[in-house]
PDB file of C-alpha atoms and ligand atoms in Angstrom:
ATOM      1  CA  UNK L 246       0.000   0.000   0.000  1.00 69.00           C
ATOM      2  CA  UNK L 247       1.939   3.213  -1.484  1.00 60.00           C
ATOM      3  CA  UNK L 248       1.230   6.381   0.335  1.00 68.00           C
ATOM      4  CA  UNK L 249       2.653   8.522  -2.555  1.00 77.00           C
ATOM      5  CA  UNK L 250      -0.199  10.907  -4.197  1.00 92.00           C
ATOM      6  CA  UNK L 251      -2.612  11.574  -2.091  1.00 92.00           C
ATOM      7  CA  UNK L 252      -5.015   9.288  -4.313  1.00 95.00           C
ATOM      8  CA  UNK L 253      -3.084   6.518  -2.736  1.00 96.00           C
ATOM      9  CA  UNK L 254      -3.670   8.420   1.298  1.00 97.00           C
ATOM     10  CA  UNK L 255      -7.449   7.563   1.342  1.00 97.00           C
ATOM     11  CA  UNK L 256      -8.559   4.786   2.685  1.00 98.00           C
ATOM     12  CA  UNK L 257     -12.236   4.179   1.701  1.00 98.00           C
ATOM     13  CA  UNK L 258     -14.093   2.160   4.818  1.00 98.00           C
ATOM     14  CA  UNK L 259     -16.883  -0.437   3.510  1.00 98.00           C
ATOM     15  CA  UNK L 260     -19.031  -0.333   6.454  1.00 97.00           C
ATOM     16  CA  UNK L 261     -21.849  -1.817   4.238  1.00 97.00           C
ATOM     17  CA  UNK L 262     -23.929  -4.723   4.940  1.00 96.00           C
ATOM     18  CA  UNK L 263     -23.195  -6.826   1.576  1.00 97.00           C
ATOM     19  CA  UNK L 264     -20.680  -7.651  -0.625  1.00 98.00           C
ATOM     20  CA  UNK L 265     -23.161  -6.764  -3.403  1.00 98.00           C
ATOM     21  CA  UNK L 266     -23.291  -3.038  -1.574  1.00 98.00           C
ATOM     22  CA  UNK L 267     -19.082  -2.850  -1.614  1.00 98.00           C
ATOM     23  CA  UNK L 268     -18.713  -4.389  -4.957  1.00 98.00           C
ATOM     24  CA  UNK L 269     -20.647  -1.434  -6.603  1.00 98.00           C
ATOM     25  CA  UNK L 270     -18.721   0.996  -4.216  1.00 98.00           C
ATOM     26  CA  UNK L 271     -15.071  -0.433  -5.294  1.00 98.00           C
ATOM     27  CA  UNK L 272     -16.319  -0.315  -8.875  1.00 98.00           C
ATOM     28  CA  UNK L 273     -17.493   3.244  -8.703  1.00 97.00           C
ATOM     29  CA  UNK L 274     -13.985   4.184  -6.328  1.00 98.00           C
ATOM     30  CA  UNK L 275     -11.706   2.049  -9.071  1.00 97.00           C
ATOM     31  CA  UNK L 276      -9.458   5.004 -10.845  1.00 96.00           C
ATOM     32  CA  UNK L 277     -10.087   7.325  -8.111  1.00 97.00           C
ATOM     33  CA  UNK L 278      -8.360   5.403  -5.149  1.00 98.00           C
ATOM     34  CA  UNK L 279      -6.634   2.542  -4.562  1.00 98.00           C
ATOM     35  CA  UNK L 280      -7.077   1.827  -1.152  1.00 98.00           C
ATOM     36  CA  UNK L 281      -9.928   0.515   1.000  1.00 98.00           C
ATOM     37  CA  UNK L 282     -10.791  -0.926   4.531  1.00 98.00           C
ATOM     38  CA  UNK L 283     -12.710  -3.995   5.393  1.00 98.00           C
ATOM     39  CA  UNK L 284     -14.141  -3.845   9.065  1.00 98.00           C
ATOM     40  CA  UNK L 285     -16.178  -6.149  11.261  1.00 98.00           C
ATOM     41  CA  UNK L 286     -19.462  -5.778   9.298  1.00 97.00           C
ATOM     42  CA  UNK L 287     -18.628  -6.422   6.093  1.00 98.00           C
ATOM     43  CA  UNK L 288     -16.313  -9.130   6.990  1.00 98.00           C
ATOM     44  CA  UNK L 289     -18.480 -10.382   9.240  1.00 98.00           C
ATOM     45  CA  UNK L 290     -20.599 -10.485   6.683  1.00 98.00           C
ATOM     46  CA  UNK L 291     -19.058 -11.655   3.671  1.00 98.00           C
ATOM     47  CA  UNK L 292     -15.802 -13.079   4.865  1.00 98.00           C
ATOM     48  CA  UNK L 293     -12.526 -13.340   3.090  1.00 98.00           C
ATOM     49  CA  UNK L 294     -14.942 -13.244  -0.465  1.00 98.00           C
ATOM     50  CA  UNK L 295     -14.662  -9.533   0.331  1.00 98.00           C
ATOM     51  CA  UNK L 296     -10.744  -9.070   0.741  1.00 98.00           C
ATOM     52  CA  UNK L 297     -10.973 -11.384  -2.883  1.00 98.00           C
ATOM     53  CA  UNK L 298     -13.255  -8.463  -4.649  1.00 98.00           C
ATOM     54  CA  UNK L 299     -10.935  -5.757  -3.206  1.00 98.00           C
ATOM     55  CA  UNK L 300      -7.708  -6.808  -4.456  1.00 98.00           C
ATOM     56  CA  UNK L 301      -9.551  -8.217  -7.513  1.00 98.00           C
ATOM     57  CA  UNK L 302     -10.282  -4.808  -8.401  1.00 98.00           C
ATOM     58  CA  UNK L 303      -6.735  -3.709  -8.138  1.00 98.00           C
ATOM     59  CA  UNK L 304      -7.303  -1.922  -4.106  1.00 98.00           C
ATOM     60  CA  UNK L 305      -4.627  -2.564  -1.649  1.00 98.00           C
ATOM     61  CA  UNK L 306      -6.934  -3.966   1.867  1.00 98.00           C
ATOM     62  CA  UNK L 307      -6.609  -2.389   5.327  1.00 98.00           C
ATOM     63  CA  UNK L 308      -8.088  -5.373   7.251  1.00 98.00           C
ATOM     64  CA  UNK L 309      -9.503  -3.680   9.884  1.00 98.00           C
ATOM     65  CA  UNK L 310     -10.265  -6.364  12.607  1.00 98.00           C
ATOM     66  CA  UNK L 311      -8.577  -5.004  16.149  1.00 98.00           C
ATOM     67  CA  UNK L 312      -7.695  -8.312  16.949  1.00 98.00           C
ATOM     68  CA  UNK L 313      -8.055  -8.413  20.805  1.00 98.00           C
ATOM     69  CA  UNK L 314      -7.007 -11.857  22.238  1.00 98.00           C
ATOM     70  CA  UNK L 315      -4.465 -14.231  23.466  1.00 98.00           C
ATOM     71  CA  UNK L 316      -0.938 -14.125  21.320  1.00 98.00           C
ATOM     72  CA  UNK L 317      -1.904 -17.779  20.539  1.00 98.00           C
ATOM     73  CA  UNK L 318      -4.836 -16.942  18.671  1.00 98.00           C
ATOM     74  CA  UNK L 319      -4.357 -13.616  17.531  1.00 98.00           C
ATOM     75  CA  UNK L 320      -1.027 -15.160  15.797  1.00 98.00           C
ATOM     76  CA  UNK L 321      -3.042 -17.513  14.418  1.00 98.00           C
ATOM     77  CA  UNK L 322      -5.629 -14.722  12.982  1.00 98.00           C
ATOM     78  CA  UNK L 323      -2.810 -13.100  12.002  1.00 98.00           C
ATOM     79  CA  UNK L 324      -1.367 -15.426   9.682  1.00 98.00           C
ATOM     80  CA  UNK L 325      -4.734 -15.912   7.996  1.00 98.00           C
ATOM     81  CA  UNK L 326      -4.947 -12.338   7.025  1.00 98.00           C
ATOM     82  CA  UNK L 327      -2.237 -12.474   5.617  1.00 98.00           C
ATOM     83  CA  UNK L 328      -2.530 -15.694   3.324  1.00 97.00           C
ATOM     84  CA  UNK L 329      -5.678 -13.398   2.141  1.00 97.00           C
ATOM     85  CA  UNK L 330      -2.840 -10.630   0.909  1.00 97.00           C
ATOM     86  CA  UNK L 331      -3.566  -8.090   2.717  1.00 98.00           C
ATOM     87  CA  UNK L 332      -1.506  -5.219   2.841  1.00 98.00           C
ATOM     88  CA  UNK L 333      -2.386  -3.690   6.293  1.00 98.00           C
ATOM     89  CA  UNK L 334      -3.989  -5.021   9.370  1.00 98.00           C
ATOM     90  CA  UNK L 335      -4.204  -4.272  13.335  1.00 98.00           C
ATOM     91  CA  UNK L 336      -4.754  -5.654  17.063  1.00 98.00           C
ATOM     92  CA  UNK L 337      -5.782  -3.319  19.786  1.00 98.00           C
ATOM     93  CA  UNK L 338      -2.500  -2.246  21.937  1.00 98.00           C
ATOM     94  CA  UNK L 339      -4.084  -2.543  24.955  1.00 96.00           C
ATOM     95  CA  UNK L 340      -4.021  -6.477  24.318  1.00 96.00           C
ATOM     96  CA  UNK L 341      -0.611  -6.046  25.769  1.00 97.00           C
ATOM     97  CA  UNK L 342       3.123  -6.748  24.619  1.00 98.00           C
ATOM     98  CA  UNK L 343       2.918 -10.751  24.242  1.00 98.00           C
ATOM     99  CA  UNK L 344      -0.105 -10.098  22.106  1.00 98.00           C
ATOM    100  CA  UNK L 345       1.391  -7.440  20.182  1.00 98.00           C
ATOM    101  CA  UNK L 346       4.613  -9.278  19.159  1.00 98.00           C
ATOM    102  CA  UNK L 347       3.213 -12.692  18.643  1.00 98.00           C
ATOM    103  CA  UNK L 348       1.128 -10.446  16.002  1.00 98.00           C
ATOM    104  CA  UNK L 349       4.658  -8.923  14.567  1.00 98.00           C
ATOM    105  CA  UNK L 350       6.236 -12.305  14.304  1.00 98.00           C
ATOM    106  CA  UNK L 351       3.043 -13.649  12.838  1.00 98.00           C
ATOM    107  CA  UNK L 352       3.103 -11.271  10.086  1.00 98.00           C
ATOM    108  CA  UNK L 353       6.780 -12.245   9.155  1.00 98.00           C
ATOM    109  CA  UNK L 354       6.276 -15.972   9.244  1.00 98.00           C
ATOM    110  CA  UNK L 355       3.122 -15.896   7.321  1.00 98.00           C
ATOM    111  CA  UNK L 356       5.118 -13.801   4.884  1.00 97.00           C
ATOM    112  CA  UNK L 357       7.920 -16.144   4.426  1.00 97.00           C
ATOM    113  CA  UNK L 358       5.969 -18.981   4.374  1.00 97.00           C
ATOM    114  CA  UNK L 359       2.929 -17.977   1.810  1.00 96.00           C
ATOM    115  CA  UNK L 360       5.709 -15.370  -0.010  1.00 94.00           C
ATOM    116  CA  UNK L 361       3.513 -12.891  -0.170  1.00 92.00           C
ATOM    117  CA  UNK L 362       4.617  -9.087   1.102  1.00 95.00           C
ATOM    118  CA  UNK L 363       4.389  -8.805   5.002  1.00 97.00           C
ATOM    119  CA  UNK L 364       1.268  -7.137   5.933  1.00 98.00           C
ATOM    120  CA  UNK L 365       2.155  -3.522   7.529  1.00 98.00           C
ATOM    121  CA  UNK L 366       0.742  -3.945  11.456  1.00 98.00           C
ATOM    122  CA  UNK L 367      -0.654  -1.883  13.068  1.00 98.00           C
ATOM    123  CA  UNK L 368      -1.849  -0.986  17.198  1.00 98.00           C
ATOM    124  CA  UNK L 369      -5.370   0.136  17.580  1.00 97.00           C
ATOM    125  CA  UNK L 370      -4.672   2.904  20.475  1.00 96.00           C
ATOM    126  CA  UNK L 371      -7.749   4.794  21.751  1.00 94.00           C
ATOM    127  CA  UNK L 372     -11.098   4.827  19.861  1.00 92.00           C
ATOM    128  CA  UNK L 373     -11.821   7.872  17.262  1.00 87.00           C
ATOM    129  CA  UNK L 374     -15.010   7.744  19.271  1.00 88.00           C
ATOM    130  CA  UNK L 375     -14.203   7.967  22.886  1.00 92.00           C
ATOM    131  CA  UNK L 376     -13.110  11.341  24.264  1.00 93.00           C
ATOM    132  CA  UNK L 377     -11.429  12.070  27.824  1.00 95.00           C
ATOM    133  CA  UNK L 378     -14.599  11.710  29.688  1.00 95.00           C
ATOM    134  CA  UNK L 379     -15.015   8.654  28.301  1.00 94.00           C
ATOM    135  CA  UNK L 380     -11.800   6.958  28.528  1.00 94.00           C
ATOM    136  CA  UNK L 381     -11.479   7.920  32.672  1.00 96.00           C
ATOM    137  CA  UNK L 382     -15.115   7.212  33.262  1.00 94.00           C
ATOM    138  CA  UNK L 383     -16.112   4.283  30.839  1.00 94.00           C
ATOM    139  CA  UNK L 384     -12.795   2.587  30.469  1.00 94.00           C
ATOM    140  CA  UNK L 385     -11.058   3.351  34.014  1.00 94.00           C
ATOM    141  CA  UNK L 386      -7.784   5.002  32.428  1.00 93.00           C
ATOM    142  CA  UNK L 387      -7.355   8.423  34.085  1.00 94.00           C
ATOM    143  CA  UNK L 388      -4.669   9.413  31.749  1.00 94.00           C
ATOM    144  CA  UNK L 389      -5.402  12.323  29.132  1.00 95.00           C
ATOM    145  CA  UNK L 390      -6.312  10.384  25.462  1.00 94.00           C
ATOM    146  CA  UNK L 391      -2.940  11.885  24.145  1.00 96.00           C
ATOM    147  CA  UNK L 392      -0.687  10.196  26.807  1.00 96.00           C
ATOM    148  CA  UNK L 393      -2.652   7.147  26.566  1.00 97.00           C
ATOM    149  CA  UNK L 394      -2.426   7.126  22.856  1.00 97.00           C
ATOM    150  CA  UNK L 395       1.726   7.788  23.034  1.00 98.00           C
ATOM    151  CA  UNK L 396       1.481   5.273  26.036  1.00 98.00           C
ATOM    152  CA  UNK L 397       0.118   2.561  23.963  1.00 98.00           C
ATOM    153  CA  UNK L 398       1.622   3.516  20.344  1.00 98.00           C
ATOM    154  CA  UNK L 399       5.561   3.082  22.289  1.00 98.00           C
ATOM    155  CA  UNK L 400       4.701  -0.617  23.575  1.00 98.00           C
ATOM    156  CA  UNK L 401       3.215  -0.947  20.116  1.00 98.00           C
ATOM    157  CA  UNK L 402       6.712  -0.229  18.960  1.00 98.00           C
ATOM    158  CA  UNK L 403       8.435  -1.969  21.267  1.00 98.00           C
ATOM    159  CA  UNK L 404       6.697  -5.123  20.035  1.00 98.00           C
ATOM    160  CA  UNK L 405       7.577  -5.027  16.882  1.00 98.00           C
ATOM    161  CA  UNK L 406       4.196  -3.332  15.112  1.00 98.00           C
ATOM    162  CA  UNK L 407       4.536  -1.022  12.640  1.00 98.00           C
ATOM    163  CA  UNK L 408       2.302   2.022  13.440  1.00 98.00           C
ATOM    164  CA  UNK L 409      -0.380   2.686  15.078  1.00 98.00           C
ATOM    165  CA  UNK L 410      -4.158   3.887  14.681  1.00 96.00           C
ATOM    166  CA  UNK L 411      -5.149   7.057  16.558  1.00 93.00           C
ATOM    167  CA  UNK L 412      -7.358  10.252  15.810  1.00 92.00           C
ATOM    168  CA  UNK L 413      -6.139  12.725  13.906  1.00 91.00           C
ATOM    169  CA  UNK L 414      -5.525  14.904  17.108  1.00 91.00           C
ATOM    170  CA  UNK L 415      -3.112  13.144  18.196  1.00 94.00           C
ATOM    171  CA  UNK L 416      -1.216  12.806  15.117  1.00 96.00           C
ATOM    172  CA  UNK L 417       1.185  15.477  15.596  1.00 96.00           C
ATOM    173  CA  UNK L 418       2.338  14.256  19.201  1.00 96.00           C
ATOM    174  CA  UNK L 419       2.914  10.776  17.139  1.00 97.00           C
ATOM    175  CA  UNK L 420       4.880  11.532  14.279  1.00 97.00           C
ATOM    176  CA  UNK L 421       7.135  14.146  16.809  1.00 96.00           C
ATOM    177  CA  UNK L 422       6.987  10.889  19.539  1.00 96.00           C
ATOM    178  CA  UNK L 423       7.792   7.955  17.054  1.00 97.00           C
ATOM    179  CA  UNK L 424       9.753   9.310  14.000  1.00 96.00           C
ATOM    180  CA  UNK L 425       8.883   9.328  10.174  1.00 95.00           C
ATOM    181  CA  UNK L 426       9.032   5.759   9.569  1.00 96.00           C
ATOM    182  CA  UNK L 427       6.182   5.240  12.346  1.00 98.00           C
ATOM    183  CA  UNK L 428       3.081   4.661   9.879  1.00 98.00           C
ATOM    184  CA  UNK L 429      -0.023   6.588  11.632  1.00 98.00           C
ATOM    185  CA  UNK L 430      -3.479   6.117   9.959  1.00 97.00           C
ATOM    186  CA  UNK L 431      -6.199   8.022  10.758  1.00 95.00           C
ATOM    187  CA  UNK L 432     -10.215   7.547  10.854  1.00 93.00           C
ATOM    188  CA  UNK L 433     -12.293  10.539  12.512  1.00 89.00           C
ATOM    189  CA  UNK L 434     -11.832  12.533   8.842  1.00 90.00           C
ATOM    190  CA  UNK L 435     -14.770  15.007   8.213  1.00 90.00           C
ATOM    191  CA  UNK L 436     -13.812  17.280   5.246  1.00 88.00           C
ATOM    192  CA  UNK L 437     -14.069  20.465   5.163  1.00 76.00           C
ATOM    193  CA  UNK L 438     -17.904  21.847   4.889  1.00 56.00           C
ATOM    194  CA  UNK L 439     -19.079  18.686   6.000  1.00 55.00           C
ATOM    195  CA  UNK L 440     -22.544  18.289   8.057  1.00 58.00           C
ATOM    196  CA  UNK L 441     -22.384  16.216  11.182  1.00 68.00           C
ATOM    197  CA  UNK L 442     -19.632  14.063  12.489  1.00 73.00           C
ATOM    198  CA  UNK L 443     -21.750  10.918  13.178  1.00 79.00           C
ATOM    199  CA  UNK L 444     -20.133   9.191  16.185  1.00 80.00           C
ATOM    200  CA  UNK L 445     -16.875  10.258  15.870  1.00 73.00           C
ATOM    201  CA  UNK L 446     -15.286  12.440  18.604  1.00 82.00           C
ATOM    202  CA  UNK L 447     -12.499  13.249  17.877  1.00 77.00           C
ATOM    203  CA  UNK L 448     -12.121  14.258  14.439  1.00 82.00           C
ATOM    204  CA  UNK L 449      -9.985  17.081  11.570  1.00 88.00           C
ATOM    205  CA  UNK L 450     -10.546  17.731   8.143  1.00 92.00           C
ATOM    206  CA  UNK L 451      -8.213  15.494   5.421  1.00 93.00           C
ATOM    207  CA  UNK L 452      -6.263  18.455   4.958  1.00 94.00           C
ATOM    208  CA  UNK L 453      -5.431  19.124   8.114  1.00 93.00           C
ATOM    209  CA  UNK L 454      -4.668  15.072   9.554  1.00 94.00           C
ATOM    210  CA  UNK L 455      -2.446  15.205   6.554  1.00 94.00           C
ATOM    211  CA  UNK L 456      -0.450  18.534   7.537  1.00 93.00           C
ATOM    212  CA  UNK L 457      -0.280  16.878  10.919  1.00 93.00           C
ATOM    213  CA  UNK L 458       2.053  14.087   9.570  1.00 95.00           C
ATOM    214  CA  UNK L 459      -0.655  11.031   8.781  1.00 96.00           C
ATOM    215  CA  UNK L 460       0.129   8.523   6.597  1.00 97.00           C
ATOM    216  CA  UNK L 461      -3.081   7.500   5.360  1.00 98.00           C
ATOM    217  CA  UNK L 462      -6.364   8.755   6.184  1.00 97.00           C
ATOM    218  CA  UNK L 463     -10.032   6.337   6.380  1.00 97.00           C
ATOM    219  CA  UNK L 464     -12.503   8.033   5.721  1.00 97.00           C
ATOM    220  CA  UNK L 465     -16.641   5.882   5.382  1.00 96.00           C
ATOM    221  CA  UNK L 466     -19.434   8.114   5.541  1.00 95.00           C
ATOM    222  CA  UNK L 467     -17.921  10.698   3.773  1.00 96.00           C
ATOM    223  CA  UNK L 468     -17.914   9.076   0.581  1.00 97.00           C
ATOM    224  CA  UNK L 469     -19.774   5.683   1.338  1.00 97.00           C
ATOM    225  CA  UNK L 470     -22.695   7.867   2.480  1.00 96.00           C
ATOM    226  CA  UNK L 471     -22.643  10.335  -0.322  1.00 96.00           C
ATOM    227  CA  UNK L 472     -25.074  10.766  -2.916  1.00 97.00           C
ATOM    228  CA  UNK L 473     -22.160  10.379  -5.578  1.00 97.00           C
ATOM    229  CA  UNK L 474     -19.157   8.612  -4.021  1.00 98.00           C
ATOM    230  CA  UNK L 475     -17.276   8.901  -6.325  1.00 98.00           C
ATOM    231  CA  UNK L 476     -17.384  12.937  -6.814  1.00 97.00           C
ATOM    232  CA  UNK L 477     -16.836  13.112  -2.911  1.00 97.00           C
ATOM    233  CA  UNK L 478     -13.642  10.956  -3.188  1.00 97.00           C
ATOM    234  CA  UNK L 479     -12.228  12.929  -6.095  1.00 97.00           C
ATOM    235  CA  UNK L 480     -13.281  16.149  -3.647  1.00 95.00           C
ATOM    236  CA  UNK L 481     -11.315  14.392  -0.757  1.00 96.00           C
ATOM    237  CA  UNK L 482      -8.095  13.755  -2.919  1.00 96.00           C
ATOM    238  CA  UNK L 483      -8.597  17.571  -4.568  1.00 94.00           C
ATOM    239  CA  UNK L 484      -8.151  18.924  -1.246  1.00 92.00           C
ATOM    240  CA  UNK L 485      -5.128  16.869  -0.351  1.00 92.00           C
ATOM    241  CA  UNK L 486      -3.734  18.436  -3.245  1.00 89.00           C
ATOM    242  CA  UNK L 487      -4.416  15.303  -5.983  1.00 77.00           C
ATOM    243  CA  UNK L 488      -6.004  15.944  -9.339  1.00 68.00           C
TER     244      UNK L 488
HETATM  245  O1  C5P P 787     -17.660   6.560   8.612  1.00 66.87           O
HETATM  246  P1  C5P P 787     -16.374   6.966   9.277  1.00 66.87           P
HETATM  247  O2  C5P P 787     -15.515   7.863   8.396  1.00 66.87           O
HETATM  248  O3  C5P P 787     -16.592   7.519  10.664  1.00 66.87           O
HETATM  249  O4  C5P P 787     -15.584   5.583   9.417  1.00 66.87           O
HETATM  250  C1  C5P P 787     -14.416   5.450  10.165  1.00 66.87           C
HETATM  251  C2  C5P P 787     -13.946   4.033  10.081  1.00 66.87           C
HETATM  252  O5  C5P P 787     -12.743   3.913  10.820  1.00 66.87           O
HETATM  253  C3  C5P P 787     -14.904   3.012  10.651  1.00 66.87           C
HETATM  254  O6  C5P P 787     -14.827   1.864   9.796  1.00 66.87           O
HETATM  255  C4  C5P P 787     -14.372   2.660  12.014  1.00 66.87           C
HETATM  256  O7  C5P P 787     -14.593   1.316  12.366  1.00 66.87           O
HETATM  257  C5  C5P P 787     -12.872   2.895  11.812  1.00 66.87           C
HETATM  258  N1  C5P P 787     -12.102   3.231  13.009  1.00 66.87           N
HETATM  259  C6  C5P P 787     -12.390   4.319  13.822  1.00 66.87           C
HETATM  260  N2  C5P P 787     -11.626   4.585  14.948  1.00 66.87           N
HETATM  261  C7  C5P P 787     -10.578   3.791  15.235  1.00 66.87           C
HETATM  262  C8  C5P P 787     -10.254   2.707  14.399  1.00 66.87           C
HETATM  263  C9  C5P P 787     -11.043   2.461  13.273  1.00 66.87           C
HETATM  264  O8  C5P P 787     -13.324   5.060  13.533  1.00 66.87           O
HETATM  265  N3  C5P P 787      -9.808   4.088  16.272  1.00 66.87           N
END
């Protein structure tokens, strides 16, 4: 998964109930970006038939699955994301350091073993949808969502992952915290003019999670949700500065 022109920076999430529903989205998206994002519902629904119609259509996958469970079996998961070829995938970095680098060394044995390219790995730090309230209250950490999110992005690093998902707030502290070669990707996009922000807290315009020193940014509703998806994409990778 390139992140040269911004084209190649978007992410398109297909939160859609059927593979029907994401077939005719990566058809319509198919020239305009070349990236997308499979998540619990569609995978849940459709299985690995919808990595197959991604990469099919020429789209690099972001398997989007926060793996959250013993080393054993996430390792195990793991490996069978990446005999599907994807290129990106992630487990939540609160599952710990054992978890975390059983996921790492997963990735490189599947790699070697299927030759296919190593799937980039990524931590899941704090949720695009929680804020500070929410995180003491809800989850019980009293940190602020910043110093959880460099908290858990360093063990994430420390294991052997390759970035790290976090809100586009925090993206700054990241790429200062963790270098250039950290990969940061971002959901909680809202372009510019945008109505509402759904259920997303914690949230920037493209533009400005881009200036901020993201790597790539998801974006769903945006474009998924949009009368013509395809205009708002092209709108998306305009204002990153794409043609
Ligand atoms: O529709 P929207 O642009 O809000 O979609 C954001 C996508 O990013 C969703 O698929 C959601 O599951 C995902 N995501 C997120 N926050 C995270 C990790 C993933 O919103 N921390």
């Amino acid at each position: 998964m390139p992140a040269g022109s911004p084209a190649d920076r978007v992410l398109v999430a297909l939160d859609v109930e059927a593979l029907g529903d994401a077939e005719r989205l990566l058809d319509c998206l198919a020239g305009t970006l070349t990236g997308c994002k499979i998540g619990s519902q569609l995978f849940t629904a459709a299985g690995p038939r919808a990595v197959e119609a991604a990469r099919k259509r020429g789209f690099g996958v972001f398997l989007d699955l926060k793996y959250h469970d013993i080393p054993n079996t996430v390792a195990g998961a793991v490996r069978a994301a990446a005999r599907l070829g994807v290129s990106m995938l992630n487990v939540h970095a609160s599952g710990g350091l054992a978890m975390m680098r059983a996921a790492a060394d997963a990735a490189t044995k599947a790699a070697a073993d299927f030759g296919t390219a190593r799937p980039v790995c990524l931590g899941v730090t704090v949720l695009t949808s929680l804020d500070r309230t929410a995180l003491h209250r809800e989850v019980g950490v009293a940190a602020t969502v910043e110093a959880h999110v460099l908290h858990l992005a360093e063990r994430a690093r420390e294991a052997g992952l390759d970035g790290c998902v976090a809100s586009p707030q925090e993206v700054r502290a990241l790429r200062l915290g963790l270098g250039r070669d950290w990969v940061i990707v971002t959901p909680g996009i809202r372009p510019g003019g945008g109505e509402g922000t759904d259920d997303q807290v914690r949230i920037a315009t493209p533009c400005a999670a881009l200036v901020a020193g993201a790597d790539y940014l998801v974006v769903g509703r945006p474009i998924t949700g949009a009368s013509d998806p395809a205009a708002a994409a092209a709108a998306i990778v305009r204002e990153l500065g794409g043609s």
